Coordinates of C-alpha atoms in Angstrom, one line a residue:
X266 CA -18.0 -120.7 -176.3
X267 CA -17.9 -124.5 -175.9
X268 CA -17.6 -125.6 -172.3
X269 CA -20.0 -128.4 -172.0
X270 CA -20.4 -130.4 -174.8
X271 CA -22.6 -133.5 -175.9
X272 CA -22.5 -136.1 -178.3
X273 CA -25.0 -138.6 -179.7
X274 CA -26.2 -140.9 -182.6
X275 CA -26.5 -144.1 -183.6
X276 CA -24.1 -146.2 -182.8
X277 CA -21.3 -146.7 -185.2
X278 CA -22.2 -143.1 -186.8
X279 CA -18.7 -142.3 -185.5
X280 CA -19.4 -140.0 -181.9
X281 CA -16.1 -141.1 -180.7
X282 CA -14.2 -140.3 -183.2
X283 CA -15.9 -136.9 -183.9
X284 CA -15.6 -136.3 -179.5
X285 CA -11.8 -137.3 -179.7
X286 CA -11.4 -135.0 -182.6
X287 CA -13.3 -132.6 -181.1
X288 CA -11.1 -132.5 -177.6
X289 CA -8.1 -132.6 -179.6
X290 CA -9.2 -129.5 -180.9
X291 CA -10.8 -127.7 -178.4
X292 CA -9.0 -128.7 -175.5
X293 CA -11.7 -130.1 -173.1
X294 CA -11.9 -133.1 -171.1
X295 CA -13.8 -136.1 -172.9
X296 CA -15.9 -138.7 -171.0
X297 CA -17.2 -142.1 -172.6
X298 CA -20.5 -143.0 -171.0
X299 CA -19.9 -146.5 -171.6
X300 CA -16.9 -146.6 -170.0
X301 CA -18.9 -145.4 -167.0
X302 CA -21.2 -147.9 -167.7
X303 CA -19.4 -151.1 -168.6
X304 CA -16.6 -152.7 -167.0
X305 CA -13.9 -154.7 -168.6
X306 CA -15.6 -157.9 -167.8
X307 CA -18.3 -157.0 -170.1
X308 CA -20.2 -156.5 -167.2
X309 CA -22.4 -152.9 -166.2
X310 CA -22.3 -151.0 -162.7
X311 CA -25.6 -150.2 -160.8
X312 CA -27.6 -147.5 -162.5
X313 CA -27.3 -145.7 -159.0
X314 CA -23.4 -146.0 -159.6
X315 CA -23.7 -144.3 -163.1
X316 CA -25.7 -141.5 -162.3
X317 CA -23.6 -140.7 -159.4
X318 CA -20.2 -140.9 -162.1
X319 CA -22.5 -139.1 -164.5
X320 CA -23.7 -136.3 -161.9
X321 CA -19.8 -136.0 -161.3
X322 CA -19.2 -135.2 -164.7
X323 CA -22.2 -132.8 -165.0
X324 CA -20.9 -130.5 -162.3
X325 CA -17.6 -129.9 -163.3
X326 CA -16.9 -126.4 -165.4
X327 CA -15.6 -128.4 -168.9
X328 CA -16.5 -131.1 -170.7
X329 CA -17.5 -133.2 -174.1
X330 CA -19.8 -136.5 -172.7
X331 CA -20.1 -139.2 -175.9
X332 CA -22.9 -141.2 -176.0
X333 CA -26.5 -141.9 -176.0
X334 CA -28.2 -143.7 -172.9
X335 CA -31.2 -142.3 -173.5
X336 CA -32.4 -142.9 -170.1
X337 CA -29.8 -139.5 -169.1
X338 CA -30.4 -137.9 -172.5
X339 CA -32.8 -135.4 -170.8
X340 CA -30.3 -134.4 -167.4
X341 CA -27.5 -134.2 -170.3
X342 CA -29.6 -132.2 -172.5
X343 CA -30.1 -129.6 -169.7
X344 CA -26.6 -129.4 -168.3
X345 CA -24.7 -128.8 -171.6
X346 CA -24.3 -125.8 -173.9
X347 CA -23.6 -127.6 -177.0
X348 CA -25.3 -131.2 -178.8
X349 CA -23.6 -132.5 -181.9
X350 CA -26.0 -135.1 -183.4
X351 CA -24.7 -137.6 -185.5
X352 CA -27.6 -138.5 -187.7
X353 CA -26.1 -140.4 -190.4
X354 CA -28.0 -142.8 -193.1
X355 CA -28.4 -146.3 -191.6
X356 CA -26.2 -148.4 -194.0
X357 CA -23.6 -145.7 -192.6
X358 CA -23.9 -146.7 -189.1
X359 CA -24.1 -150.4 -189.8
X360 CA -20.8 -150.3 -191.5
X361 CA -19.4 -147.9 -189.0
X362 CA -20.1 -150.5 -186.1
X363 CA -18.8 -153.7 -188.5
X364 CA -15.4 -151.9 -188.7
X365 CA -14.6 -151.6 -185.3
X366 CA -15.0 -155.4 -184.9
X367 CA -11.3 -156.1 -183.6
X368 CA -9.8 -152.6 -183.2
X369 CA -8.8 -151.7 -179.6
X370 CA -10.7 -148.6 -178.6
X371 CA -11.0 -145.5 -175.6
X372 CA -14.3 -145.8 -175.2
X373 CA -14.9 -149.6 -174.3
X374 CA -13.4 -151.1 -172.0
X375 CA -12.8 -154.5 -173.9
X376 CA -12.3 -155.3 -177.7
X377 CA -15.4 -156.3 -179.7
X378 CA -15.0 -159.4 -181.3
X379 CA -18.1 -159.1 -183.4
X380 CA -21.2 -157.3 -184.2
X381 CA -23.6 -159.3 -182.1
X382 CA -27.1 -159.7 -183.3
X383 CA -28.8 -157.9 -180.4
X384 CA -26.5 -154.9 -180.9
X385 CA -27.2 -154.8 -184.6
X386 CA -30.9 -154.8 -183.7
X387 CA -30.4 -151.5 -181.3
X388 CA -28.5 -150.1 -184.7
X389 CA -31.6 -150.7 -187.1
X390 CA -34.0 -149.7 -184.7
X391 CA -32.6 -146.8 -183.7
X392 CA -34.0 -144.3 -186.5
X393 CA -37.5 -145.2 -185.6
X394 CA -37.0 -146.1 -181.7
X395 CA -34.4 -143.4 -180.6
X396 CA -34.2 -140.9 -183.2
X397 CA -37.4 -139.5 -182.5
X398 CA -37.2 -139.0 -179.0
X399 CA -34.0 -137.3 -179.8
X400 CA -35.3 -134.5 -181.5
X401 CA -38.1 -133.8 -179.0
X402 CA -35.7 -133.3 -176.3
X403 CA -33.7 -131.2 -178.3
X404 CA -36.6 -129.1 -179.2
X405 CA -37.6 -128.7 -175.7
X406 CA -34.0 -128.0 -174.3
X407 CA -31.8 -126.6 -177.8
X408 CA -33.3 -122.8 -178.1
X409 CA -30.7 -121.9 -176.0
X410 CA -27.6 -124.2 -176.9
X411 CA -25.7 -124.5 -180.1
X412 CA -26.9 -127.6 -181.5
X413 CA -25.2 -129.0 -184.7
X414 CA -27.1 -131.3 -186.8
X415 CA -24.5 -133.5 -189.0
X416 CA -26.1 -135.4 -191.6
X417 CA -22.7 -136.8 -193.0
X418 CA -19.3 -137.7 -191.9
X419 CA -18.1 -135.2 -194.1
X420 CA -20.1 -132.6 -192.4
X421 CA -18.8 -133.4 -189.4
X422 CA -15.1 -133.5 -190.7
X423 CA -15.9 -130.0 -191.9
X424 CA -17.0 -129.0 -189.0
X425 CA -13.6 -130.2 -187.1
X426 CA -11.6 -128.4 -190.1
X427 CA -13.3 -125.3 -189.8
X428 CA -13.1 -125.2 -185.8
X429 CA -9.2 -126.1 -186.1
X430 CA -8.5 -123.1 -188.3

């Protein structure tokens, strides 16, 4: 049974969406870790401010947490009984993260006007850079989770069909 629930991937490989389908579905609580991180102003808290949100969050019975920060991957990793990882083709991601340009969102605290170039960067680094590290921590901490490896946004929209009955 899901209780505690995380989700990760490159950005733009759709997390948010899958999470928001995923607590419409399921019923529990969803948290945005960057709308722990950032604040409207498009300014961040203090790390020691976001691990204390994040421990918060950790402790409670229920919950799906969206989003990477690697730097809390491994606490994350340890605390949950369930990873969905979004590991989707790059041109996917790319385009996933162009089309939200504009569009009002729950998990950011501000509208994104563009795709600037030093978030794009994160986006084509992140197979090589991010990815890897990724699947040692969920070798060392998945034996005992359910971990759910989605290779395609169709996979994961099965998956969200198949879990609503």
């Amino acid at each position: 049974m899901m209780q505690k629930v995380i989700v990760i991937g490159s950005p733009g490989s759709g997390k948010s969406t899958f999470s928001r389908k995923l607590r419409d579905a399921i019923g529990l609580p969803l948290y945005y870790l960057d709308m722990l991180w950032h604040k409207p102003d498009r300014t961040t808290v203090s790390r020691q401010e976001f691990d204390a949100k994040l421990n918060d969050i950790l402790m409670r019975d229920k919950w799906i947490i969206d989003g990477n920060y690697n730097r809390t991957l491994e606490i994350r990793l340890k605390n949950c009984d369930t990873v969905f990882l979004m590991d989707f083709p790059l041109n996917i991601c790319l385009s996933g993260a162009e089309s939200r340009v504009g569009k009002e969102r729950e998990d950011i605290p501000w509208t994104e006007t563009e795709l600037d170039n030093e978030f794009k960067q994160f986006i084509l680094d992140f197979p090589k850079e991010s990815l890897p590290r990724i699947y040692q921590l969920i070798e060392k901490y998945g034996k005992d989770k359910n971990v759910y490896i989605f290779k395609s946004r169709e996979e994961a929209e099965e998956y969200i069909r198949f879990i609503q009955g």
